[in-house]
Amino acid sequence: MYWERDSETMPRDRLEELQLTRLRETIERASKAPFYEKAGLRDYSISSVSDITKLPFTTKQDLRDAYPYGMISVPLEEVVRLHSSSGTTGIPTVVYHSRGDIQRWTELVCRCLFMIGVRKHDVFQNMIGYGLFTGGLGLHYGAERLGCLTIPTGPGNTKRQLKFMKDFKATVIHVIPSYALHLADTLESMGIVPKDEFPNLRSAILGAEPHTEETREKIENFFGIQAFNSYGLSEMNGPGVAFECPEKNGMHIWEDAFLVEILDPDTLKPVGTGEHGELVITTLSREAMPILRYRTKDLTSIIEDPCPCGRSHRKIVRITGRSDDMMILKGVNIFPMQIEAVLNGMKHVGRNYQIILESRGHNDHMIVKVEVDSSLSIEDYKALESLRANIVRELRDEILISPEVVLCEPGGIPVAQGKAVRVLDNRSI
Ligand code: DLL
């Protein structure tokens, strides 16, 4: 039932003692990183975990400013792996891991997988990106450690994906929700009944992008399986931070590895018990790159009630949104500023632009409306088409997906009275 019974069911008072010890160690270790060295961390006195509020926050911008090696707190020869958050080709945020970090991350992933019944006889098809993105390798290591036959298909190549699922009798798949819906569309258009084609398929792990309870149900009903929500972020390893147990009512966040705060994103003060706010996380067991009070910008709340599954680590509710303007499309994180920076650097592009997100079937679709400037005649179709193609190419290089670009005449995009509405998110999932 439990991968690490003692750790997963540890009484709260012991868990809090452990957190305090690990928090002190973390501060000690972090103070060796050039970024935290500047903050003079040794001066903080921590007598309980609630003293965490004395520590400074860390933001994505801090990680960018510290690029490439400013966050490292061990000698470089102890670092064995580097990952980076998805969708940024400007200054990326990178995360380094020691051998011990990879082992601890793997054990956390094992806890998650074991919790939903994954065992060594399972065939685990990992349809999430490998490489700098943490989703693929993160779960791969856990599934292999459990002894599953682990198939690293990665995302895309839908026909082969479906063939492997069928031929190797996959029992568990790891997939971003929008891709699961795309698989469903493809099967439907081929007239294939999932229960006949994949009789052994039992579970799907859904993560890396926001999705609703309805989307989960759609996936469960279509495939006739159980689907579990998995939350994580590169800065905190990746997947394996919080994961649903079979109760499917909130995700257990591994509190011996992550110290959790929920803060009001405006005042940065703790919200009341059970109230919604921004999730702020401090690593408790990371060696190569400890992070203090990381502002995830993800909005959620903590479920304080004990879980019938017996795990003492509290649960967070499904992520309801973000306190910044980051968009996630097909699992790729994109900030409107990246699009603005590309457009600003191009000739003949006018002042205004707008990003519209839609669902096409079950796929995310991005339309970027761009005003041209008055130096370009709206009748010069050839020049317009070449500008449009250039914008698509430049945007694809920056945000890693190809949006549909629609050109408008100067003044063609209505100007908002107050703050510009740059993003219209009309997606249904
Ligand atoms: O998405 C890590 C991951 C991979 C998690 C595979 C789960 C499965 P990043 O690319 O750094 O890392 O993006 C992290 O994605 O701050 C959330 O905004 C969002 N996110 C991740 N999982 C969920 C989820 C990976 N289950 C950012 N629900 C996070 C809602 C999610 N949002």
PDB file of C-alpha atoms and ligand atoms in Angstrom, residues 60 84-87 93 105 128-129 133-136 139 174-177 205-211 228-243 251 294-299 317-322 324 326 328 331-333, ligand 1:
ATOM      1  CA  LYS A  60      11.666  32.850 -11.440  1.00  0.00           C
ATOM      2  CA  SER A  84      15.246  23.550 -17.544  1.00  0.00           C
ATOM      3  CA  SER A  85      11.686  24.774 -17.471  1.00  0.00           C
ATOM      4  CA  SER A  86       9.715  24.418 -20.689  1.00  0.00           C
ATOM      5  CA  GLY A  87       9.029  27.044 -23.277  1.00  0.00           C
ATOM      6  CA  THR A  93      15.579  28.819 -15.538  1.00  0.00           C
ATOM      7  CA  TRP A 105      13.426  12.618  -6.584  1.00  0.00           C
ATOM      8  CA  ILE A 128       5.629  13.065 -21.888  1.00  0.00           C
ATOM      9  CA  GLY A 129       8.625  15.015 -23.186  1.00  0.00           C
ATOM     10  CA  PHE A 133      11.734  19.070 -19.657  1.00  0.00           C
ATOM     11  CA  THR A 134      11.395  17.208 -16.367  1.00  0.00           C
ATOM     12  CA  GLY A 135       8.223  15.238 -17.102  1.00  0.00           C
ATOM     13  CA  GLY A 136       9.727  12.393 -19.130  1.00  0.00           C
ATOM     14  CA  LEU A 139       8.626   9.579 -14.123  1.00  0.00           C
ATOM     15  CA  HIS A 174       1.698   9.216 -18.412  1.00  0.00           C
ATOM     16  CA  VAL A 175       0.292  11.958 -20.592  1.00  0.00           C
ATOM     17  CA  ILE A 176      -0.568  15.643 -20.606  1.00  0.00           C
ATOM     18  CA  PRO A 177      -4.375  16.009 -20.534  1.00  0.00           C
ATOM     19  CA  ILE A 205      -1.355   9.992 -14.945  1.00  0.00           C
ATOM     20  CA  LEU A 206      -2.314  13.501 -16.026  1.00  0.00           C
ATOM     21  CA  GLY A 207      -0.030  16.432 -15.376  1.00  0.00           C
ATOM     22  CA  ALA A 208       2.034  19.402 -16.532  1.00  0.00           C
ATOM     23  CA  GLU A 209      -0.940  21.601 -17.400  1.00  0.00           C
ATOM     24  CA  PRO A 210      -4.143  22.803 -15.747  1.00  0.00           C
ATOM     25  CA  HIS A 211      -7.226  20.729 -16.418  1.00  0.00           C
ATOM     26  CA  PHE A 228      -4.829  10.741 -11.492  1.00  0.00           C
ATOM     27  CA  ASN A 229      -3.712  14.331 -11.226  1.00  0.00           C
ATOM     28  CA  SER A 230       0.048  14.940 -10.902  1.00  0.00           C
ATOM     29  CA  TYR A 231       1.478  18.350 -10.040  1.00  0.00           C
ATOM     30  CA  GLY A 232       5.033  19.555 -10.146  1.00  0.00           C
ATOM     31  CA  LEU A 233       7.379  22.188 -11.501  1.00  0.00           C
ATOM     32  CA  SER A 234      10.944  22.111 -12.737  1.00  0.00           C
ATOM     33  CA  GLU A 235      12.162  24.342  -9.926  1.00  0.00           C
ATOM     34  CA  MET A 236      10.986  21.682  -7.421  1.00  0.00           C
ATOM     35  CA  ASN A 237      12.404  18.754  -9.478  1.00  0.00           C
ATOM     36  CA  GLY A 238       9.400  18.395 -11.785  1.00  0.00           C
ATOM     37  CA  PRO A 239       6.697  15.736 -11.352  1.00  0.00           C
ATOM     38  CA  GLY A 240       6.592  14.046  -7.933  1.00  0.00           C
ATOM     39  CA  VAL A 241       5.756  17.146  -5.874  1.00  0.00           C
ATOM     40  CA  ALA A 242       2.045  16.461  -5.326  1.00  0.00           C
ATOM     41  CA  PHE A 243      -0.043  13.540  -6.539  1.00  0.00           C
ATOM     42  CA  MET A 251      -2.994  15.842  -4.212  1.00  0.00           C
ATOM     43  CA  TYR A 294       9.850  29.792  -4.229  1.00  0.00           C
ATOM     44  CA  ARG A 295       6.875  31.713  -5.549  1.00  0.00           C
ATOM     45  CA  THR A 296       5.269  29.138  -7.849  1.00  0.00           C
ATOM     46  CA  LYS A 297       2.478  31.584  -8.844  1.00  0.00           C
ATOM     47  CA  ASP A 298       0.136  28.588  -8.845  1.00  0.00           C
ATOM     48  CA  LEU A 299      -3.145  29.130  -7.014  1.00  0.00           C
ATOM     49  CA  VAL A 317      -6.633  21.068  -4.313  1.00  0.00           C
ATOM     50  CA  ARG A 318      -6.444  21.010  -8.109  1.00  0.00           C
ATOM     51  CA  ILE A 319      -4.555  24.107  -9.337  1.00  0.00           C
ATOM     52  CA  THR A 320      -7.198  26.700 -10.215  1.00  0.00           C
ATOM     53  CA  GLY A 321      -5.020  29.212 -12.058  1.00  0.00           C
ATOM     54  CA  ARG A 322      -1.943  31.378 -11.751  1.00  0.00           C
ATOM     55  CA  ASP A 324       0.801  35.777 -13.185  1.00  0.00           C
ATOM     56  CA  MET A 326       1.829  32.501 -17.821  1.00  0.00           C
ATOM     57  CA  ILE A 328       0.337  26.646 -20.701  1.00  0.00           C
ATOM     58  CA  GLY A 331       2.295  21.440 -21.682  1.00  0.00           C
ATOM     59  CA  VAL A 332       4.575  24.287 -22.800  1.00  0.00           C
ATOM     60  CA  ASN A 333       4.814  27.361 -20.569  1.00  0.00           C
TER      61      ASN A 333
HETATM   62  O1  DLL B   1       5.225  20.774 -15.919  1.00  0.00           O
HETATM   63  C1  DLL B   1       6.512  19.368 -14.429  1.00  0.00           C
HETATM   64  C2  DLL B   1       5.541  18.259 -14.613  1.00  0.00           C
HETATM   65  C3  DLL B   1       5.743  17.334 -15.604  1.00  0.00           C
HETATM   66  C4  DLL B   1       4.463  18.111 -13.762  1.00  0.00           C
HETATM   67  C5  DLL B   1       4.875  16.265 -15.769  1.00  0.00           C
HETATM   68  C6  DLL B   1       3.582  17.040 -13.875  1.00  0.00           C
HETATM   69  C7  DLL B   1       3.785  16.119 -14.900  1.00  0.00           C
HETATM   70  P1  DLL B   1       7.227  23.050 -15.694  1.00  0.00           P
HETATM   71  O2  DLL B   1       7.390  22.939 -17.167  1.00  0.00           O
HETATM   72  O3  DLL B   1       8.246  23.791 -14.927  1.00  0.00           O
HETATM   73  O4  DLL B   1       7.159  21.624 -15.026  1.00  0.00           O
HETATM   74  O5  DLL B   1       5.803  23.706 -15.445  1.00  0.00           O
HETATM   75  C8  DLL B   1       5.344  23.877 -14.148  1.00  0.00           C
HETATM   76  O6  DLL B   1       3.050  23.728 -14.869  1.00  0.00           O
HETATM   77  O7  DLL B   1       3.936  25.773 -12.092  1.00  0.00           O
HETATM   78  C9  DLL B   1       1.923  24.731 -13.063  1.00  0.00           C
HETATM   79  O8  DLL B   1       1.571  26.048 -13.456  1.00  0.00           O
HETATM   80  C10 DLL B   1       1.773  23.794 -14.260  1.00  0.00           C
HETATM   81  N1  DLL B   1       1.358  22.442 -13.830  1.00  0.00           N
HETATM   82  C11 DLL B   1       2.118  21.356 -13.680  1.00  0.00           C
HETATM   83  N2  DLL B   1       1.349  20.301 -13.303  1.00  0.00           N
HETATM   84  C12 DLL B   1       0.074  20.760 -13.189  1.00  0.00           C
HETATM   85  C13 DLL B   1      -1.179  20.175 -12.826  1.00  0.00           C
HETATM   86  C14 DLL B   1       6.201  20.638 -15.223  1.00  0.00           C
HETATM   87  N3  DLL B   1      -1.312  18.888 -12.523  1.00  0.00           N
HETATM   88  C15 DLL B   1       3.990  24.538 -14.165  1.00  0.00           C
HETATM   89  N4  DLL B   1      -2.258  20.986 -12.818  1.00  0.00           N
HETATM   90  C16 DLL B   1       3.406  24.645 -12.764  1.00  0.00           C
HETATM   91  C17 DLL B   1      -2.160  22.292 -13.128  1.00  0.00           C
HETATM   92  C18 DLL B   1       0.091  22.136 -13.531  1.00  0.00           C
HETATM   93  N5  DLL B   1      -1.020  22.888 -13.505  1.00  0.00           N
END
